[in-house]
Short mmCIF file of C-alpha atoms in Angstrom, two decimals:
data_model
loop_
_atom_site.label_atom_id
_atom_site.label_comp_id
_atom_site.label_asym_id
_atom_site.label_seq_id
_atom_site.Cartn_x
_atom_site.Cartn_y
_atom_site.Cartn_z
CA UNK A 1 97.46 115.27 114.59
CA UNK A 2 98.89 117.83 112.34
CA UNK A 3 99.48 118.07 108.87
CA UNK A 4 103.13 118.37 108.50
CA UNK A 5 105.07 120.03 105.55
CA UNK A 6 106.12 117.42 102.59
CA UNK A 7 110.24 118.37 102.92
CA UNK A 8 113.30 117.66 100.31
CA UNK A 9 116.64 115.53 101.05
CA UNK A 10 118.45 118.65 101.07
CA UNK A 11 116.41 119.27 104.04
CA UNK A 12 117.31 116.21 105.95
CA UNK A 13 118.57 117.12 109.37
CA UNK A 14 119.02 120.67 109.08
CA UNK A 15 119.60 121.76 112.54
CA UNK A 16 122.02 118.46 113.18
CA UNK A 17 124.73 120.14 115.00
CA UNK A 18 127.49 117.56 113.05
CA UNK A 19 126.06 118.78 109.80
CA UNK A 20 125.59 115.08 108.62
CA UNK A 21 122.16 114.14 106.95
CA UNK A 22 120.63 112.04 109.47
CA UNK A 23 117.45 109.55 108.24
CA UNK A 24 115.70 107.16 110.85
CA UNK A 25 113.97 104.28 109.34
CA UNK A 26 112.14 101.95 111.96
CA UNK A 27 109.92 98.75 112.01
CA UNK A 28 106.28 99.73 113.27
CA UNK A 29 104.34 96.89 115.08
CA UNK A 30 106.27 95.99 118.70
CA UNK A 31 108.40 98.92 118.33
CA UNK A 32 107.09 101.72 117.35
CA UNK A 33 103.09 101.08 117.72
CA UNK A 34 101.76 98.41 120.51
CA UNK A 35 98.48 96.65 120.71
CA UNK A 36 96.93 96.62 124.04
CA UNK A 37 98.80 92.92 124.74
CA UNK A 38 102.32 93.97 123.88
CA UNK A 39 102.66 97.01 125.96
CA UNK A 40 104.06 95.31 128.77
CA UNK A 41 103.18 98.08 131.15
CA UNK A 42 104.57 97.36 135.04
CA UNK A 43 103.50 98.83 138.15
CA UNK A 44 99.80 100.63 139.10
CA UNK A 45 97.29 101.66 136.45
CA UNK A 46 97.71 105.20 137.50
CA UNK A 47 101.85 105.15 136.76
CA UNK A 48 100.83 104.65 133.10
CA UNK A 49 102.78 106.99 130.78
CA UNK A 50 99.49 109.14 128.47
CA UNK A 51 98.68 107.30 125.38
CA UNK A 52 97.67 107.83 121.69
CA UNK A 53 95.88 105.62 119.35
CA UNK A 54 97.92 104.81 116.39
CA UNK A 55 95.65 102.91 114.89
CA UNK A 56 91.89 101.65 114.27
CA UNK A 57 90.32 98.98 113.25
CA UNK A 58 86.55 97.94 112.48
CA UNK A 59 85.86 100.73 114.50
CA UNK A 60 88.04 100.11 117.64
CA UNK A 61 91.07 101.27 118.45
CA UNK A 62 94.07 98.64 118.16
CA UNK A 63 97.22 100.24 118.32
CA UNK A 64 99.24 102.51 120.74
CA UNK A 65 101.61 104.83 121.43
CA UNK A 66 103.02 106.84 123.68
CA UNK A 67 102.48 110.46 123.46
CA UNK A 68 106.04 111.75 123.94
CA UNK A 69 106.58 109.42 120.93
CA UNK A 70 104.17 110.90 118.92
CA UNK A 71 105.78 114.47 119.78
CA UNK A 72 109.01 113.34 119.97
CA UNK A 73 108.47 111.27 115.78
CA UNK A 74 106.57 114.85 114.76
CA UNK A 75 109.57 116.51 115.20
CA UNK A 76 111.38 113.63 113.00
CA UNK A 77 108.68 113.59 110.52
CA UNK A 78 108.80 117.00 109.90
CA UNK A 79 111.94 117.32 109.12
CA UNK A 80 111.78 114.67 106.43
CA UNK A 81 114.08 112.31 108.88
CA UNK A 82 111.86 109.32 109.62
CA UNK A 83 111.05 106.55 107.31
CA UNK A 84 108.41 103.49 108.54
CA UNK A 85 109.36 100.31 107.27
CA UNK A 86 106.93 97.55 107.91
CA UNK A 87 106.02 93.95 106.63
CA UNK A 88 102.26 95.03 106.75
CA UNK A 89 100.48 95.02 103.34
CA UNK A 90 100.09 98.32 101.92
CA UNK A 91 96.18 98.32 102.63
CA UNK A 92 96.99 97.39 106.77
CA UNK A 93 99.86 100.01 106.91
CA UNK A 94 97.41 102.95 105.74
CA UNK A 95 95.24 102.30 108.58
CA UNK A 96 98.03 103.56 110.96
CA UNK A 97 98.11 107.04 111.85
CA UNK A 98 101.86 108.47 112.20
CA UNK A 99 103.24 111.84 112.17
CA UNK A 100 104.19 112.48 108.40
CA UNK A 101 101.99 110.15 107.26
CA UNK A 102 101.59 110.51 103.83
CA UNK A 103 104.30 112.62 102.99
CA UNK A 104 107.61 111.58 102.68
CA UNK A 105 109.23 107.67 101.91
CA UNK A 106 107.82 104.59 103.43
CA UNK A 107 108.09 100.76 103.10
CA UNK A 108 105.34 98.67 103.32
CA UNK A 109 105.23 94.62 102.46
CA UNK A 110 108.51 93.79 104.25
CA UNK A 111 110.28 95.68 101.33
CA UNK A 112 108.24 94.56 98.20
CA UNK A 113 106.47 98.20 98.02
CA UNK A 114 108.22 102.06 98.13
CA UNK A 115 106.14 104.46 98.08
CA UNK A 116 107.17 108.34 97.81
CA UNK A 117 104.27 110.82 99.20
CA UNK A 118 102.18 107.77 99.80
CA UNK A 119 102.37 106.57 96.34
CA UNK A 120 103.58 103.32 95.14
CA UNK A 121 107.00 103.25 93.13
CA UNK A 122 105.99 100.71 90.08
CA UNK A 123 109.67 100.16 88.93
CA UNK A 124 110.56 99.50 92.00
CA UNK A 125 108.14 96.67 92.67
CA UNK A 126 108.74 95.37 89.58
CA UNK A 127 112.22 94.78 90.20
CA UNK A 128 111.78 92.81 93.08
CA UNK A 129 109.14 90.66 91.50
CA UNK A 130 111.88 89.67 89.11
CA UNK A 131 114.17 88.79 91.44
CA UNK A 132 111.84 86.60 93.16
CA UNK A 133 110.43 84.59 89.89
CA UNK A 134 114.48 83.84 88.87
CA UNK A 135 115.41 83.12 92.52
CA UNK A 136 112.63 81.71 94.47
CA UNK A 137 110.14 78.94 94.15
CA UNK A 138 106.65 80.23 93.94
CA UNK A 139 104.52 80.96 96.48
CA UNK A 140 101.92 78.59 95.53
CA UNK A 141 104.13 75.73 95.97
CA UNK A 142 105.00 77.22 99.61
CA UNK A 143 101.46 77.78 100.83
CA UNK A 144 100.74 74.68 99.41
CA UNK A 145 103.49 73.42 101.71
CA UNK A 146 102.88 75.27 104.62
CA UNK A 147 99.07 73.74 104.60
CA UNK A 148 98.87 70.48 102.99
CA UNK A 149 102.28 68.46 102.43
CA UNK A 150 103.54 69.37 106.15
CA UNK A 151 101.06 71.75 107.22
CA UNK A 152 101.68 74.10 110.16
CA UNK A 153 101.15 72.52 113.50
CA UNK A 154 99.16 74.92 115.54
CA UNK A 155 97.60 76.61 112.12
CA UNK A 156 94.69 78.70 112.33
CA UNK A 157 94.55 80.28 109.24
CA UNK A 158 96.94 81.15 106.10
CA UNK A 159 97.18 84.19 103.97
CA UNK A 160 98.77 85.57 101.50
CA UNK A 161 100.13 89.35 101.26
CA UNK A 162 99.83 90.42 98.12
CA UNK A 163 101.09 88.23 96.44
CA UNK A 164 104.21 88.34 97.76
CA UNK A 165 105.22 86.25 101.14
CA UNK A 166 102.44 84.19 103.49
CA UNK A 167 101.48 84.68 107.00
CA UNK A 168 99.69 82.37 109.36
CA UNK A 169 98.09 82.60 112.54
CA UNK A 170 99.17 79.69 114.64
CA UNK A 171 98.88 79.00 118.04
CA UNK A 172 102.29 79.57 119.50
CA UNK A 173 101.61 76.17 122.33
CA UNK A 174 101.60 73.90 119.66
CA UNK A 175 104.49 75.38 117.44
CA UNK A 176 107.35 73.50 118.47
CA UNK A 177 110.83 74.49 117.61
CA UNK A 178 111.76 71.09 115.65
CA UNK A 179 109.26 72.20 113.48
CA UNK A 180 110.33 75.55 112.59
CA UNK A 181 113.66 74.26 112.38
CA UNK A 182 112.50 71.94 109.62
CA UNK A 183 110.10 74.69 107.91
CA UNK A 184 113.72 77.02 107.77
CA UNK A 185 115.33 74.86 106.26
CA UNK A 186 113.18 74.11 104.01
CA UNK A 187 112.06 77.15 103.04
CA UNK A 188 115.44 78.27 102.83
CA UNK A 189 116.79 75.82 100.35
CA UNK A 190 114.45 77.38 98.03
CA UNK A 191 115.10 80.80 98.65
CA UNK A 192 112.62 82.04 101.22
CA UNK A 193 112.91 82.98 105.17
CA UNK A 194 110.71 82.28 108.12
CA UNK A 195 110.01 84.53 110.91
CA UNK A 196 107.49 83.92 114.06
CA UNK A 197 106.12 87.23 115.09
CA UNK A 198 103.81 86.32 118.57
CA UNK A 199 101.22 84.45 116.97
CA UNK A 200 102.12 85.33 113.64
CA UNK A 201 104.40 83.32 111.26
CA UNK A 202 105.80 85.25 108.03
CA UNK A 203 107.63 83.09 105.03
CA UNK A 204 109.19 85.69 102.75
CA UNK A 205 110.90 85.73 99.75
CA UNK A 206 114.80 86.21 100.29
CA UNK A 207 114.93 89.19 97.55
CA UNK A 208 111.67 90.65 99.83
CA UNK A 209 113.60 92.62 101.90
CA UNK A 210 113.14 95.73 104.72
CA UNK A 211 117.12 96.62 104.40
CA UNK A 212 116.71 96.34 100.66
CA UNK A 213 114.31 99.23 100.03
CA UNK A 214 115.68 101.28 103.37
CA UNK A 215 119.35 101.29 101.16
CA UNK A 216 117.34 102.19 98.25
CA UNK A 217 115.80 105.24 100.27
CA UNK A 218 118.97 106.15 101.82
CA UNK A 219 120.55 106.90 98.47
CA UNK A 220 117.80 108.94 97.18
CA UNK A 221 118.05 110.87 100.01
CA UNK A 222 121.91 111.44 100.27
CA UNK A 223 121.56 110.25 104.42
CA UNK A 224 125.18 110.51 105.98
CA UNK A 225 123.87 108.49 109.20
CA UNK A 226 121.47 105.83 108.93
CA UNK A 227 119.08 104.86 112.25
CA UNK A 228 117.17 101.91 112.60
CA UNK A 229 115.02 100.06 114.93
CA UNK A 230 113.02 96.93 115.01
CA UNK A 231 112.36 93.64 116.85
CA UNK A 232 111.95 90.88 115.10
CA UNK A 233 114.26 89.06 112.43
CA UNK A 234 112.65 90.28 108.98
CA UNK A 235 114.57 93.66 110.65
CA UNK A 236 117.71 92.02 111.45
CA UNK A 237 119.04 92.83 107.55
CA UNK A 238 117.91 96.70 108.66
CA UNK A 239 119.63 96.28 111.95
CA UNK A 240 122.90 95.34 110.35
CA UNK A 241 122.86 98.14 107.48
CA UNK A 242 122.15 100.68 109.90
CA UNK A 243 125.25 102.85 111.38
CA UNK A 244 123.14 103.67 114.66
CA UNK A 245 120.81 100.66 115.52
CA UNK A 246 118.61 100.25 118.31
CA UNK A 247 116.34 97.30 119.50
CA UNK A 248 113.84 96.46 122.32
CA UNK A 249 114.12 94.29 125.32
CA UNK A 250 111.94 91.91 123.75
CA UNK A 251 110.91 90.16 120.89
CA UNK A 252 111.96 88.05 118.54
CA UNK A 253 115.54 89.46 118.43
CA UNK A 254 115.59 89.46 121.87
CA UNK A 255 115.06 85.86 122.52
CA UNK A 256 117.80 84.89 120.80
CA UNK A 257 120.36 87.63 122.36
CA UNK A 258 120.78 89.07 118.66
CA UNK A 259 124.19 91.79 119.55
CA UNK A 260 126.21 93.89 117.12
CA UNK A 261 128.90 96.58 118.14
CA UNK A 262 126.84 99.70 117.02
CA UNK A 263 123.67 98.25 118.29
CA UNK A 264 121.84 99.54 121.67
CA UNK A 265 118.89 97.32 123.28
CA UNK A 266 116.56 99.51 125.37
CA UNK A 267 116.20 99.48 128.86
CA UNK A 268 112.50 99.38 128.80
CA UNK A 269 110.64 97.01 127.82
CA UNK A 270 107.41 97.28 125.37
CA UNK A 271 105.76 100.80 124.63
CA UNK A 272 107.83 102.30 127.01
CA UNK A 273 110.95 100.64 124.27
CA UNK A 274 109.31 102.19 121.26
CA UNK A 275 109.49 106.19 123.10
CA UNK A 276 113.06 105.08 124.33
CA UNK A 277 114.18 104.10 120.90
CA UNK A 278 112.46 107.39 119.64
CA UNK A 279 114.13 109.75 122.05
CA UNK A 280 117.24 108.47 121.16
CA UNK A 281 116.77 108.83 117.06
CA UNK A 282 116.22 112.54 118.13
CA UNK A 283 119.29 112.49 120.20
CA UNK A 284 121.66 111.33 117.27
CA UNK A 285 119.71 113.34 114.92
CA UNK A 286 120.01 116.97 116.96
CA UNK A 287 122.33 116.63 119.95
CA UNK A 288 120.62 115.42 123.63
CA UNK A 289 120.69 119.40 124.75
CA UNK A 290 117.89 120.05 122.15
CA UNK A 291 115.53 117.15 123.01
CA UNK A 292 112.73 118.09 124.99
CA UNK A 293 111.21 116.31 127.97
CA UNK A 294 107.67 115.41 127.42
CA UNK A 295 106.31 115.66 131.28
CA UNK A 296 104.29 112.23 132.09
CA UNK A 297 105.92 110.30 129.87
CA UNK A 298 107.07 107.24 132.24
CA UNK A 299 106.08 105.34 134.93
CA UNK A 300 106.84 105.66 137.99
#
């Protein structure tokens, strides 16, 4: 992959037709980048679209993506336009190899971290930290909750991301829904959120927020049009702020027929969703008469 140019706000969507400054900020894991058991892929083996690894771990590859998307985020990325916003820690998001990466804003931590040429913004951290220690209950007391007053059912194993939310890896057949009704609520009364990810179940601090630190980006870069994308309901805030927003046919969103009036669901469904929602940033961001087709990129 290339190394792209570091680029200014003034340079933010240059060539857009409309003249407007055009920024597309998107959630990574199950939309953007896929692991080999979200793709979802239909049909023969051979009707695959050509892939790219995104991502490696312990020596193995682990994450995917198409590699229209790749071209089709390059041209994004160097142009200053596109923005990843994940709930990863900062230490799992640098494993993931994007276009741009490095250069430019991105959100790591579900919100908690900004970084700015892949370099952490302090006072902005800060900030939120303070928020959560006058509005939230600690975290110890909600891992302490989570796995020994009314432990997850199904729990594997409980973390903690730097010291900001929890995730645990639970097994999704013995989760039941009265339960995570219960957890909401209860984690809500004292200022936290809950969000089940396949296996994976996030409680975050309410002030620890993706839409937070993508309106904090959008201001420093003087964006006219705002883009999002993302599939689960730690992006729903980023969903709503957007003015363009896109989501996949699946995931947690999904299931529970999340809608809004300037909100498109994909037709495809997994990796083929993350090069449809990509294709369609680049639409909005330069007119569809100056998007390329990338030649093998679907099946069929």
């Amino acid at each position: 992959m290339s190394t792209l140019a570091t680029t200014t706000a003034s340079s933010v969507a240059e060539d857009n037709t409309s003249g407007q400054r055009v920024l597309f900020a998107s959630d990574l894991d199950r939309t953007l980048i896929y692991s080999a058991n979200s793709m979802l892929l239909a049909g023969p083996d051979d009707a695959a679209p050509p892939m790219v690894v995104a991502e490696v771990y312990r020596g193995a590859p682990l994450s995917f993506m198409t590699r229209s998307a790749e071209a089709m985020l390059e041209d994004l990325a160097q142009r200053g336009l596109f923005v990843p916003v994940t709930t990863r820690t900062r230490e799992q998001f640098e494993r993931i190899r994007l276009p741009g990466r490095g250069m430019g804003y991105a959100v790591s931590t579900n919100g908690a971290v900004l970084m700015k040429d892949g370099v952490p913004d302090a006072a902005w951290t800060a900030s939120i930290r303070s928020r959560i220690s006058r509005e939230c209950v600690p975290l110890a007391k909600v891992f302490e909750h989570l796995t020994v007053e009314n432990p997850v059912q199904g729990l594997v194993r409980a973390r903690t991301a730097e010291d900001t939310f929890i995730y645990c890896l639970v097994e999704r057949a013995s989760l039941s829904m009265e339960y995570l009704a219960e957890l909401t609520d209860w984690c809500g009364q004292r200022g936290w959120k809950v969000s089940l990810q396949g296996r994976k179940l996030y409680c975050v601090p309410v002030p620890v927020s993706k839409e937070a630190a993508v309106a904090e980006v959008r201001e420093r870069m003087g964006a006219d049009t705002l883009i999002t994308a993302g599939d689960s309901l730690l992006d729903a805030g980023m969903l709503e702020l957007a003015d363009i927003a896109f989501r996949p046919a699946h995931g947690e969103l999904h299931d529970i027929g999340f809608e809004r009036p300037h909100l498109t669901v994909t037709a495809e469904r997994g990796i083929l969703a993350g090069e449809e929602m990509v294709r369609s940033a680049l639409e909005y961001a330069w007119g569809s008469s100056r998007v390329p087709e990338h030649p093998g990129s679907r099946q069929g």
